């Protein structure tokens, strides 16, 4: 309570912005978007307000590139990708997206020493793998990719500013620490317990954290005015974001494990640097993905790589599983959960095929509007927009889509007397529009494999029929076989008529 009063007093003196509902979160000046988002600083949902009504800045903490990514990373970046797509495509916000890549770090150096190569080679290899995995998950590449090794200059200037303003101190080995005792808002994102003595001999206060690591023999280092060394982890994001976006950031995202201390430290040093009380307006934290109640971590060998995930399930199925779970909460990964997501994707795909067949092949000359269906569509559209405004409630959207599909299916399959192609087409179009905006492709590469086996079956069957037609001199069947061959050619499949049937894709 005393700490909170101190914060309020501090805010009223320095900052023009007002605390929201007596919380530590400050309401930004600007244009309300109608969206409400959970804020860990407020402990509640807060309104999303942007300085410019159509432009917003977004920064995600990216990977430390020393190993392959796993499905824990997949769920984090897919869920963040979904939120970005919602802001862009449902609320017409021009989002400027950036990600930080930690390409210099203890773990990268250790791995390079184990493999007897340089740290840049390790970093480049795993960064490339990361982008390939993200592309296979249909995660949009951020507009700006900021690598730590390319921003040492900005990091150095940032730290120098904090030393000069007495917010940071240099110690014996040229390491630099942030002095948390000079920053009364520390603990804004997460209440911290300050028990015991500082764990590091150089620290003045237990919660102080390293901004710059003094040089260690045999490790890469950079020269600065206070000595040689390399950046600490927390300072990287703050310095890169400040260079790119200035003194204020709209959205700052990452996994829940980054909330403390990483994001707390980022906020503290950035507020100190920019002399403000709120640097990132909206912190977005994605809940963990758990596998059999064990947290995904590289230190224990229970990870599933992204290629093995995508061998078993499509990117659409995984994205559907992400849509069905609340982004903030933990997600329990299991085959049952994935099968459920798979069934939903299949149900949607079958509906799209059935609606197409219904519209084109129903034997009726009397098309009518089905106002009940059209009303249901309109209500679903309104409900879904409201759900997205309420902290991106995608699960509600998927459920309303399924209800809408169920009503349309009833019309398609059961109501033979009423032919309503307009309503069914509008619903199919809405379903595709919603899901592609969420980042589903609805057609993916694994379908090519399925179609290969389908073509095999068809070609074998045709071969058998043709052989019998030749023996029995059945001209009608032979002509039918020729028609099949010609039609397959139209869809770029060339069939070779020999003793052993074969076919190839023609590109
Ligand atoms: Zn970060």
Short mmCIF file of N, CA, C and O in Angstrom, two decimals, residues 223-349:
data_model
loop_
_atom_site.label_atom_id
_atom_site.label_comp_id
_atom_site.label_asym_id
_atom_site.label_seq_id
_atom_site.Cartn_x
_atom_site.Cartn_y
_atom_site.Cartn_z
N UNK A 223 34.15 -2.30 -27.41
CA UNK A 223 34.76 -1.24 -26.59
C UNK A 223 33.74 -0.14 -26.31
O UNK A 223 32.99 0.24 -27.20
N UNK A 224 33.73 0.34 -25.06
CA UNK A 224 32.87 1.49 -24.73
C UNK A 224 33.69 2.47 -23.91
O UNK A 224 34.84 2.15 -23.54
N UNK A 225 33.09 3.61 -23.59
CA UNK A 225 33.84 4.62 -22.82
C UNK A 225 34.11 4.15 -21.39
O UNK A 225 35.00 4.64 -20.72
N UNK A 226 33.32 3.16 -20.88
CA UNK A 226 33.54 2.70 -19.50
C UNK A 226 34.27 1.35 -19.44
O UNK A 226 34.60 0.86 -18.38
N UNK A 227 34.53 0.75 -20.61
CA UNK A 227 35.29 -0.50 -20.62
C UNK A 227 34.74 -1.47 -21.65
O UNK A 227 33.71 -1.20 -22.30
N UNK A 228 35.44 -2.62 -21.80
CA UNK A 228 35.01 -3.59 -22.81
C UNK A 228 33.99 -4.57 -22.26
O UNK A 228 33.97 -4.84 -21.06
N UNK A 229 33.19 -5.12 -23.16
CA UNK A 229 32.21 -6.12 -22.74
C UNK A 229 31.12 -6.31 -23.77
O UNK A 229 31.34 -6.04 -24.96
N UNK A 230 29.97 -6.74 -23.33
CA UNK A 230 28.84 -6.95 -24.26
C UNK A 230 27.51 -6.72 -23.53
O UNK A 230 27.47 -6.72 -22.29
N UNK A 231 26.44 -6.50 -24.32
CA UNK A 231 25.17 -6.13 -23.69
C UNK A 231 24.58 -7.25 -22.83
O UNK A 231 24.75 -8.43 -23.14
N UNK A 232 23.87 -6.85 -21.78
CA UNK A 232 23.04 -7.80 -21.02
C UNK A 232 21.76 -8.01 -21.83
O UNK A 232 21.47 -7.26 -22.75
N UNK A 233 20.99 -9.01 -21.43
CA UNK A 233 19.81 -9.37 -22.24
C UNK A 233 18.72 -8.28 -22.22
O UNK A 233 18.19 -7.88 -23.24
N UNK A 234 18.41 -7.78 -20.99
CA UNK A 234 17.25 -6.88 -20.86
C UNK A 234 17.38 -5.58 -21.65
O UNK A 234 16.40 -5.06 -22.16
N UNK A 235 18.60 -5.06 -21.72
CA UNK A 235 18.79 -3.74 -22.33
C UNK A 235 18.53 -3.76 -23.84
O UNK A 235 18.15 -2.74 -24.44
N UNK A 236 18.73 -4.94 -24.46
CA UNK A 236 18.66 -5.03 -25.92
C UNK A 236 17.34 -4.49 -26.46
O UNK A 236 17.31 -3.63 -27.34
N UNK A 237 16.25 -5.05 -25.95
CA UNK A 237 14.92 -4.70 -26.49
C UNK A 237 14.65 -3.22 -26.29
O UNK A 237 14.21 -2.52 -27.20
N UNK A 238 14.95 -2.70 -25.07
CA UNK A 238 14.68 -1.28 -24.78
C UNK A 238 15.42 -0.37 -25.75
O UNK A 238 14.85 0.58 -26.27
N UNK A 239 16.70 -0.66 -25.96
CA UNK A 239 17.50 0.21 -26.82
C UNK A 239 17.03 0.13 -28.28
O UNK A 239 16.92 1.14 -28.96
N UNK A 240 16.72 -1.09 -28.73
CA UNK A 240 16.30 -1.25 -30.14
C UNK A 240 14.92 -0.61 -30.37
O UNK A 240 14.71 0.07 -31.36
N UNK A 241 14.00 -0.82 -29.42
CA UNK A 241 12.65 -0.24 -29.57
C UNK A 241 12.75 1.29 -29.52
O UNK A 241 12.10 1.98 -30.31
N UNK A 242 13.57 1.83 -28.60
CA UNK A 242 13.68 3.28 -28.49
C UNK A 242 14.25 3.88 -29.77
O UNK A 242 13.82 4.95 -30.20
N UNK A 243 15.21 3.17 -30.37
CA UNK A 243 15.77 3.66 -31.64
C UNK A 243 14.68 3.68 -32.72
O UNK A 243 14.55 4.63 -33.48
N UNK A 244 13.87 2.61 -32.76
CA UNK A 244 12.88 2.47 -33.83
C UNK A 244 11.64 3.33 -33.60
O UNK A 244 11.13 3.95 -34.52
N UNK A 245 11.11 3.32 -32.36
CA UNK A 245 9.79 3.90 -32.11
C UNK A 245 9.80 5.12 -31.18
O UNK A 245 8.74 5.65 -30.86
N UNK A 246 10.95 5.52 -30.68
CA UNK A 246 10.99 6.71 -29.81
C UNK A 246 10.61 6.41 -28.38
O UNK A 246 10.82 5.30 -27.89
N UNK A 247 10.00 7.39 -27.70
CA UNK A 247 9.82 7.29 -26.25
C UNK A 247 8.54 6.56 -25.83
O UNK A 247 8.28 6.37 -24.66
N UNK A 248 7.71 6.18 -26.81
CA UNK A 248 6.46 5.49 -26.46
C UNK A 248 6.24 4.32 -27.41
O UNK A 248 6.54 4.42 -28.59
N UNK A 249 5.71 3.23 -26.85
CA UNK A 249 5.43 2.04 -27.64
C UNK A 249 4.00 1.62 -27.35
O UNK A 249 3.57 1.65 -26.20
N UNK A 250 3.25 1.24 -28.38
CA UNK A 250 1.86 0.84 -28.13
C UNK A 250 1.81 -0.58 -27.55
O UNK A 250 1.39 -0.77 -26.43
N UNK A 251 2.23 -1.59 -28.36
CA UNK A 251 2.12 -2.97 -27.89
C UNK A 251 3.51 -3.59 -27.72
O UNK A 251 4.35 -3.46 -28.59
N UNK A 252 3.68 -4.25 -26.59
CA UNK A 252 4.94 -4.97 -26.35
C UNK A 252 4.55 -6.40 -25.95
O UNK A 252 3.82 -6.59 -24.99
N UNK A 253 5.03 -7.38 -26.72
CA UNK A 253 4.53 -8.75 -26.53
C UNK A 253 5.63 -9.76 -26.30
O UNK A 253 6.79 -9.56 -26.66
N UNK A 254 5.21 -10.88 -25.69
CA UNK A 254 6.13 -11.99 -25.47
C UNK A 254 5.44 -13.06 -24.64
O UNK A 254 4.28 -12.91 -24.25
N UNK A 255 6.16 -14.12 -24.36
CA UNK A 255 5.62 -15.20 -23.53
C UNK A 255 5.49 -14.73 -22.08
O UNK A 255 6.18 -13.79 -21.66
N UNK A 256 4.63 -15.39 -21.32
CA UNK A 256 4.38 -15.01 -19.92
C UNK A 256 5.66 -15.09 -19.07
O UNK A 256 5.83 -14.35 -18.11
N UNK A 257 6.58 -15.98 -19.45
CA UNK A 257 7.83 -16.11 -18.69
C UNK A 257 8.71 -14.86 -18.81
O UNK A 257 9.66 -14.69 -18.03
N UNK A 258 8.39 -13.99 -19.78
CA UNK A 258 9.21 -12.78 -19.94
C UNK A 258 8.70 -11.61 -19.08
O UNK A 258 9.36 -10.59 -18.96
N UNK A 259 7.49 -11.80 -18.49
CA UNK A 259 6.87 -10.71 -17.73
C UNK A 259 7.82 -10.22 -16.62
O UNK A 259 8.05 -9.04 -16.46
N UNK A 260 8.36 -11.17 -15.88
CA UNK A 260 9.32 -10.83 -14.84
C UNK A 260 10.50 -11.79 -14.88
O UNK A 260 10.28 -12.98 -14.97
N UNK A 261 11.73 -11.31 -14.88
CA UNK A 261 12.10 -9.89 -14.73
C UNK A 261 12.26 -9.14 -16.06
O UNK A 261 12.39 -7.92 -16.03
N UNK A 262 12.25 -9.86 -17.21
CA UNK A 262 12.66 -9.21 -18.45
C UNK A 262 11.84 -7.95 -18.77
O UNK A 262 12.39 -6.87 -18.98
N UNK A 263 10.51 -8.08 -18.79
CA UNK A 263 9.70 -6.92 -19.18
C UNK A 263 9.66 -5.85 -18.08
O UNK A 263 9.61 -4.66 -18.37
N UNK A 264 9.70 -6.30 -16.83
CA UNK A 264 9.77 -5.33 -15.73
C UNK A 264 11.03 -4.47 -15.88
O UNK A 264 10.98 -3.25 -15.75
N UNK A 265 12.14 -5.13 -16.19
CA UNK A 265 13.42 -4.42 -16.33
C UNK A 265 13.40 -3.51 -17.56
O UNK A 265 13.92 -2.40 -17.54
N UNK A 266 12.79 -4.01 -18.64
CA UNK A 266 12.68 -3.19 -19.85
C UNK A 266 11.92 -1.90 -19.56
O UNK A 266 12.32 -0.81 -19.97
N UNK A 267 10.78 -2.05 -18.87
CA UNK A 267 9.95 -0.88 -18.56
C UNK A 267 10.72 0.09 -17.66
O UNK A 267 10.71 1.30 -17.89
N UNK A 268 11.40 -0.45 -16.64
CA UNK A 268 12.14 0.40 -15.69
C UNK A 268 13.22 1.21 -16.39
O UNK A 268 13.26 2.44 -16.29
N UNK A 269 14.08 0.53 -17.16
CA UNK A 269 15.19 1.25 -17.77
C UNK A 269 14.71 2.20 -18.87
O UNK A 269 15.29 3.28 -19.06
N UNK A 270 13.62 1.84 -19.57
CA UNK A 270 13.11 2.70 -20.64
C UNK A 270 12.43 3.95 -20.06
O UNK A 270 12.58 5.04 -20.60
N UNK A 271 11.68 3.77 -18.98
CA UNK A 271 11.06 4.94 -18.33
C UNK A 271 12.15 5.87 -17.82
O UNK A 271 12.05 7.10 -17.95
N UNK A 272 13.22 5.27 -17.24
CA UNK A 272 14.32 6.09 -16.74
C UNK A 272 15.00 6.83 -17.91
O UNK A 272 15.29 8.02 -17.81
N UNK A 273 15.21 6.15 -19.02
CA UNK A 273 15.89 6.74 -20.18
C UNK A 273 15.07 7.88 -20.79
O UNK A 273 15.59 8.93 -21.13
N UNK A 274 13.74 7.63 -20.92
CA UNK A 274 12.88 8.63 -21.59
C UNK A 274 12.25 9.61 -20.61
O UNK A 274 11.47 10.47 -21.03
N UNK A 275 12.57 9.46 -19.33
CA UNK A 275 12.00 10.32 -18.29
C UNK A 275 10.47 10.36 -18.36
O UNK A 275 9.84 11.42 -18.45
N UNK A 276 9.90 9.18 -18.35
CA UNK A 276 8.44 9.06 -18.41
C UNK A 276 7.98 8.03 -17.39
O UNK A 276 8.80 7.30 -16.83
N UNK A 277 6.67 7.97 -17.15
CA UNK A 277 6.17 6.97 -16.20
C UNK A 277 5.50 5.78 -16.87
O UNK A 277 5.06 4.85 -16.20
N UNK A 278 5.35 5.86 -18.18
CA UNK A 278 4.81 4.70 -18.90
C UNK A 278 5.43 4.67 -20.30
O UNK A 278 5.22 5.57 -21.09
N UNK A 279 6.15 3.59 -20.54
CA UNK A 279 6.84 3.46 -21.84
C UNK A 279 6.00 2.61 -22.78
O UNK A 279 5.55 3.07 -23.80
N UNK A 280 5.73 1.35 -22.40
CA UNK A 280 4.87 0.50 -23.23
C UNK A 280 3.44 0.62 -22.69
O UNK A 280 3.21 0.38 -21.51
N UNK A 281 2.51 1.00 -23.55
CA UNK A 281 1.13 1.18 -23.08
C UNK A 281 0.42 -0.16 -22.84
O UNK A 281 -0.40 -0.28 -21.95
N UNK A 282 0.74 -1.17 -23.69
CA UNK A 282 0.03 -2.45 -23.58
C UNK A 282 1.03 -3.61 -23.61
O UNK A 282 1.68 -3.83 -24.63
N UNK A 283 1.11 -4.32 -22.50
CA UNK A 283 1.95 -5.52 -22.44
C UNK A 283 1.06 -6.72 -22.76
O UNK A 283 0.02 -6.92 -22.12
N UNK A 284 1.46 -7.51 -23.75
CA UNK A 284 0.67 -8.70 -24.11
C UNK A 284 1.51 -9.93 -23.76
O UNK A 284 2.61 -10.10 -24.29
N UNK A 285 0.97 -10.75 -22.87
CA UNK A 285 1.71 -11.96 -22.47
C UNK A 285 0.94 -13.21 -22.83
O UNK A 285 -0.23 -13.35 -22.45
N UNK A 286 1.60 -14.11 -23.56
CA UNK A 286 0.96 -15.35 -24.00
C UNK A 286 1.24 -16.44 -22.97
O UNK A 286 2.39 -16.61 -22.53
N UNK A 287 0.18 -17.17 -22.59
CA UNK A 287 0.33 -18.26 -21.60
C UNK A 287 1.20 -19.39 -22.15
O UNK A 287 1.37 -19.54 -23.36
N UNK A 288 1.72 -20.20 -21.22
CA UNK A 288 2.58 -21.33 -21.61
C UNK A 288 1.82 -22.41 -22.35
O UNK A 288 0.62 -22.59 -22.14
N UNK A 289 2.53 -23.16 -23.17
CA UNK A 289 1.96 -24.39 -23.72
C UNK A 289 2.52 -25.54 -22.87
O UNK A 289 3.74 -25.65 -22.69
N UNK A 290 1.62 -26.32 -22.28
CA UNK A 290 2.07 -27.42 -21.42
C UNK A 290 1.84 -28.76 -22.10
O UNK A 290 0.83 -28.97 -22.76
N UNK A 291 2.80 -29.64 -21.92
CA UNK A 291 2.70 -30.98 -22.47
C UNK A 291 2.72 -31.95 -21.30
O UNK A 291 3.72 -32.04 -20.59
N UNK A 292 1.62 -32.63 -21.09
CA UNK A 292 1.49 -33.56 -19.96
C UNK A 292 1.93 -32.91 -18.65
O UNK A 292 2.77 -33.45 -17.92
N UNK A 293 1.40 -31.73 -18.40
CA UNK A 293 1.65 -30.99 -17.17
C UNK A 293 3.11 -30.58 -16.96
O UNK A 293 3.49 -30.17 -15.87
N UNK A 294 3.93 -30.70 -17.98
CA UNK A 294 5.32 -30.26 -17.81
C UNK A 294 5.54 -29.06 -18.71
O UNK A 294 5.17 -29.08 -19.88
N UNK A 295 6.13 -28.00 -18.14
CA UNK A 295 6.37 -26.80 -18.93
C UNK A 295 7.39 -27.09 -20.04
O UNK A 295 8.36 -27.77 -19.82
N UNK A 296 7.13 -26.56 -21.24
CA UNK A 296 8.06 -26.73 -22.36
C UNK A 296 9.37 -26.00 -22.05
O UNK A 296 9.39 -24.82 -21.78
N UNK A 297 10.43 -26.72 -22.06
CA UNK A 297 11.71 -26.06 -21.83
C UNK A 297 12.79 -26.87 -22.52
O UNK A 297 12.70 -28.09 -22.60
N UNK A 298 13.82 -26.16 -22.98
CA UNK A 298 14.88 -26.90 -23.68
C UNK A 298 15.78 -27.64 -22.70
O UNK A 298 16.53 -28.52 -23.08
N UNK A 299 15.70 -27.26 -21.41
CA UNK A 299 16.59 -27.91 -20.46
C UNK A 299 16.13 -29.34 -20.16
O UNK A 299 16.90 -30.17 -19.73
N UNK A 300 14.86 -29.63 -20.41
CA UNK A 300 14.40 -31.01 -20.27
C UNK A 300 13.98 -31.50 -21.65
O UNK A 300 13.38 -30.75 -22.41
N UNK A 301 14.30 -32.72 -21.93
CA UNK A 301 14.10 -33.21 -23.30
C UNK A 301 12.67 -33.67 -23.55
O UNK A 301 12.41 -34.83 -23.84
N UNK A 302 11.74 -32.77 -23.42
CA UNK A 302 10.36 -33.17 -23.69
C UNK A 302 9.73 -32.26 -24.74
O UNK A 302 8.57 -31.96 -24.70
N UNK A 303 10.56 -31.78 -25.64
CA UNK A 303 10.06 -30.83 -26.63
C UNK A 303 9.58 -31.56 -27.89
O UNK A 303 9.99 -32.68 -28.16
N UNK A 304 8.66 -30.91 -28.58
CA UNK A 304 8.26 -31.39 -29.90
C UNK A 304 8.68 -30.30 -30.87
O UNK A 304 8.30 -29.14 -30.71
N UNK A 305 9.47 -30.66 -31.86
CA UNK A 305 9.95 -29.65 -32.80
C UNK A 305 8.80 -29.23 -33.71
O UNK A 305 7.82 -29.96 -33.86
N UNK A 306 8.95 -28.08 -34.34
CA UNK A 306 7.89 -27.59 -35.22
C UNK A 306 7.76 -28.50 -36.46
O UNK A 306 6.63 -28.84 -36.83
N UNK A 307 8.88 -28.94 -37.09
CA UNK A 307 8.70 -29.89 -38.20
C UNK A 307 7.95 -31.17 -37.79
O UNK A 307 7.10 -31.65 -38.53
N UNK A 308 8.22 -31.72 -36.56
CA UNK A 308 7.46 -32.94 -36.18
C UNK A 308 6.00 -32.64 -35.91
O UNK A 308 5.13 -33.46 -36.19
N UNK A 309 5.73 -31.45 -35.38
CA UNK A 309 4.33 -31.05 -35.18
C UNK A 309 3.62 -31.01 -36.54
O UNK A 309 2.52 -31.55 -36.69
N UNK A 310 4.30 -30.38 -37.53
CA UNK A 310 3.64 -30.19 -38.83
C UNK A 310 3.62 -31.46 -39.68
O UNK A 310 2.95 -31.52 -40.70
N UNK A 311 4.39 -32.45 -39.27
CA UNK A 311 4.32 -33.74 -39.94
C UNK A 311 3.01 -34.43 -39.59
O UNK A 311 2.40 -35.12 -40.38
N UNK A 312 2.59 -34.20 -38.35
CA UNK A 312 1.39 -34.87 -37.83
C UNK A 312 0.12 -34.07 -38.08
O UNK A 312 -0.92 -34.64 -38.40
N UNK A 313 0.20 -32.76 -37.89
CA UNK A 313 -0.99 -31.90 -38.04
C UNK A 313 -0.67 -30.74 -38.97
O UNK A 313 0.47 -30.29 -39.03
N UNK A 314 -1.71 -30.23 -39.63
CA UNK A 314 -1.47 -29.09 -40.52
C UNK A 314 -1.33 -27.81 -39.70
O UNK A 314 -1.75 -27.74 -38.53
N UNK A 315 -0.75 -26.78 -40.35
CA UNK A 315 -0.61 -25.47 -39.69
C UNK A 315 -2.00 -24.92 -39.36
O UNK A 315 -2.19 -24.26 -38.34
N UNK A 316 -2.98 -25.21 -40.22
CA UNK A 316 -4.37 -24.76 -39.95
C UNK A 316 -4.91 -25.40 -38.67
O UNK A 316 -5.57 -24.75 -37.87
N UNK A 317 -4.64 -26.70 -38.49
CA UNK A 317 -5.13 -27.39 -37.29
C UNK A 317 -4.50 -26.80 -36.04
O UNK A 317 -5.18 -26.54 -35.04
N UNK A 318 -3.18 -26.54 -36.09
CA UNK A 318 -2.51 -25.97 -34.91
C UNK A 318 -3.05 -24.57 -34.62
O UNK A 318 -3.30 -24.21 -33.47
N UNK A 319 -3.26 -23.79 -35.68
CA UNK A 319 -3.79 -22.43 -35.50
C UNK A 319 -5.20 -22.48 -34.93
O UNK A 319 -5.57 -21.67 -34.09
N UNK A 320 -5.98 -23.48 -35.38
CA UNK A 320 -7.34 -23.62 -34.85
C UNK A 320 -7.27 -23.92 -33.35
O UNK A 320 -8.04 -23.36 -32.55
N UNK A 321 -6.33 -24.79 -32.95
CA UNK A 321 -6.17 -25.10 -31.51
C UNK A 321 -5.83 -23.82 -30.75
O UNK A 321 -6.33 -23.59 -29.64
N UNK A 322 -5.01 -22.96 -31.35
CA UNK A 322 -4.64 -21.69 -30.70
C UNK A 322 -5.86 -20.76 -30.62
O UNK A 322 -6.06 -20.08 -29.61
N UNK A 323 -6.68 -20.75 -31.68
CA UNK A 323 -7.88 -19.90 -31.67
C UNK A 323 -8.85 -20.31 -30.57
O UNK A 323 -9.56 -19.50 -30.00
N UNK A 324 -8.88 -21.63 -30.31
CA UNK A 324 -9.83 -22.16 -29.33
C UNK A 324 -9.39 -21.92 -27.89
O UNK A 324 -10.18 -22.07 -26.96
N UNK A 325 -8.11 -21.59 -27.70
CA UNK A 325 -7.66 -21.36 -26.32
C UNK A 325 -7.45 -19.87 -26.11
O UNK A 325 -7.06 -19.16 -27.02
N UNK A 326 -7.70 -19.40 -24.90
CA UNK A 326 -7.49 -17.98 -24.60
C UNK A 326 -5.98 -17.71 -24.61
O UNK A 326 -5.22 -18.42 -23.96
N UNK A 327 -5.56 -16.68 -25.33
CA UNK A 327 -4.11 -16.44 -25.51
C UNK A 327 -3.37 -16.24 -24.18
O UNK A 327 -2.19 -16.59 -24.07
N UNK A 328 -4.06 -15.72 -23.18
CA UNK A 328 -3.38 -15.41 -21.90
C UNK A 328 -3.16 -16.66 -21.06
O UNK A 328 -2.28 -16.71 -20.23
N UNK A 329 -4.04 -17.65 -21.24
CA UNK A 329 -4.03 -18.80 -20.34
C UNK A 329 -3.11 -19.91 -20.84
O UNK A 329 -2.81 -19.98 -22.01
N UNK A 330 -2.71 -20.81 -19.93
CA UNK A 330 -1.90 -21.94 -20.38
C UNK A 330 -2.70 -22.81 -21.35
O UNK A 330 -3.93 -22.87 -21.28
N UNK A 331 -2.00 -23.45 -22.27
CA UNK A 331 -2.67 -24.31 -23.27
C UNK A 331 -2.13 -25.72 -23.06
O UNK A 331 -0.92 -25.94 -23.05
N UNK A 332 -3.05 -26.67 -22.84
CA UNK A 332 -2.64 -28.06 -22.61
C UNK A 332 -2.56 -28.76 -23.96
O UNK A 332 -3.59 -28.98 -24.60
N UNK A 333 -1.37 -29.12 -24.37
CA UNK A 333 -1.22 -29.78 -25.67
C UNK A 333 -1.42 -31.29 -25.51
O UNK A 333 -0.77 -31.94 -24.71
N UNK A 334 -2.35 -31.82 -26.29
CA UNK A 334 -2.55 -33.28 -26.28
C UNK A 334 -3.12 -33.68 -27.64
O UNK A 334 -3.63 -32.83 -28.38
N UNK A 335 -3.04 -34.97 -27.94
CA UNK A 335 -3.60 -35.44 -29.22
C UNK A 335 -5.10 -35.22 -29.25
O UNK A 335 -5.66 -34.91 -30.29
N UNK A 336 -5.77 -35.36 -28.09
CA UNK A 336 -7.22 -35.14 -28.03
C UNK A 336 -7.56 -33.71 -28.42
O UNK A 336 -8.48 -33.46 -29.18
N UNK A 337 -6.79 -32.78 -27.86
CA UNK A 337 -7.03 -31.37 -28.16
C UNK A 337 -6.79 -31.09 -29.65
O UNK A 337 -7.58 -30.40 -30.29
N UNK A 338 -5.74 -31.69 -30.19
CA UNK A 338 -5.42 -31.46 -31.61
C UNK A 338 -6.47 -32.13 -32.51
O UNK A 338 -6.83 -31.58 -33.56
N UNK A 339 -6.96 -33.30 -32.11
CA UNK A 339 -7.99 -34.00 -32.91
C UNK A 339 -9.27 -33.15 -32.94
O UNK A 339 -9.95 -33.08 -33.96
N UNK A 340 -9.57 -32.50 -31.81
CA UNK A 340 -10.76 -31.66 -31.76
C UNK A 340 -10.61 -30.49 -32.76
O UNK A 340 -11.52 -30.18 -33.53
N UNK A 341 -9.43 -29.88 -32.74
CA UNK A 341 -9.17 -28.77 -33.67
C UNK A 341 -9.23 -29.26 -35.12
O UNK A 341 -9.78 -28.60 -36.00
N UNK A 342 -8.68 -30.46 -35.34
CA UNK A 342 -8.68 -31.06 -36.68
C UNK A 342 -10.12 -31.29 -37.17
O UNK A 342 -10.45 -31.00 -38.32
N UNK A 343 -10.96 -31.81 -36.28
CA UNK A 343 -12.36 -32.07 -36.64
C UNK A 343 -13.06 -30.77 -37.04
O UNK A 343 -13.86 -30.75 -37.97
N UNK A 344 -12.76 -29.71 -36.30
CA UNK A 344 -13.41 -28.41 -36.61
C UNK A 344 -12.96 -27.92 -37.98
O UNK A 344 -13.78 -27.48 -38.80
N UNK A 345 -11.66 -28.03 -38.25
CA UNK A 345 -11.16 -27.58 -39.57
C UNK A 345 -11.82 -28.41 -40.68
O UNK A 345 -12.25 -27.88 -41.71
N UNK A 346 -11.93 -29.73 -40.44
CA UNK A 346 -12.56 -30.60 -41.45
C UNK A 346 -14.03 -30.24 -41.65
O UNK A 346 -14.52 -30.19 -42.78
N UNK A 347 -14.72 -29.99 -40.55
CA UNK A 347 -16.14 -29.62 -40.62
C UNK A 347 -16.30 -28.35 -41.47
O UNK A 347 -17.20 -28.26 -42.31
N UNK A 348 -15.41 -27.40 -41.26
CA UNK A 348 -15.47 -26.14 -42.01
C UNK A 348 -15.18 -26.39 -43.50
O UNK A 348 -15.89 -25.89 -44.38
N UNK A 349 -14.16 -27.21 -43.78
CA UNK A 349 -13.81 -27.47 -45.19
C UNK A 349 -14.92 -28.21 -45.91
O UNK A 349 -15.22 -27.93 -47.08
#
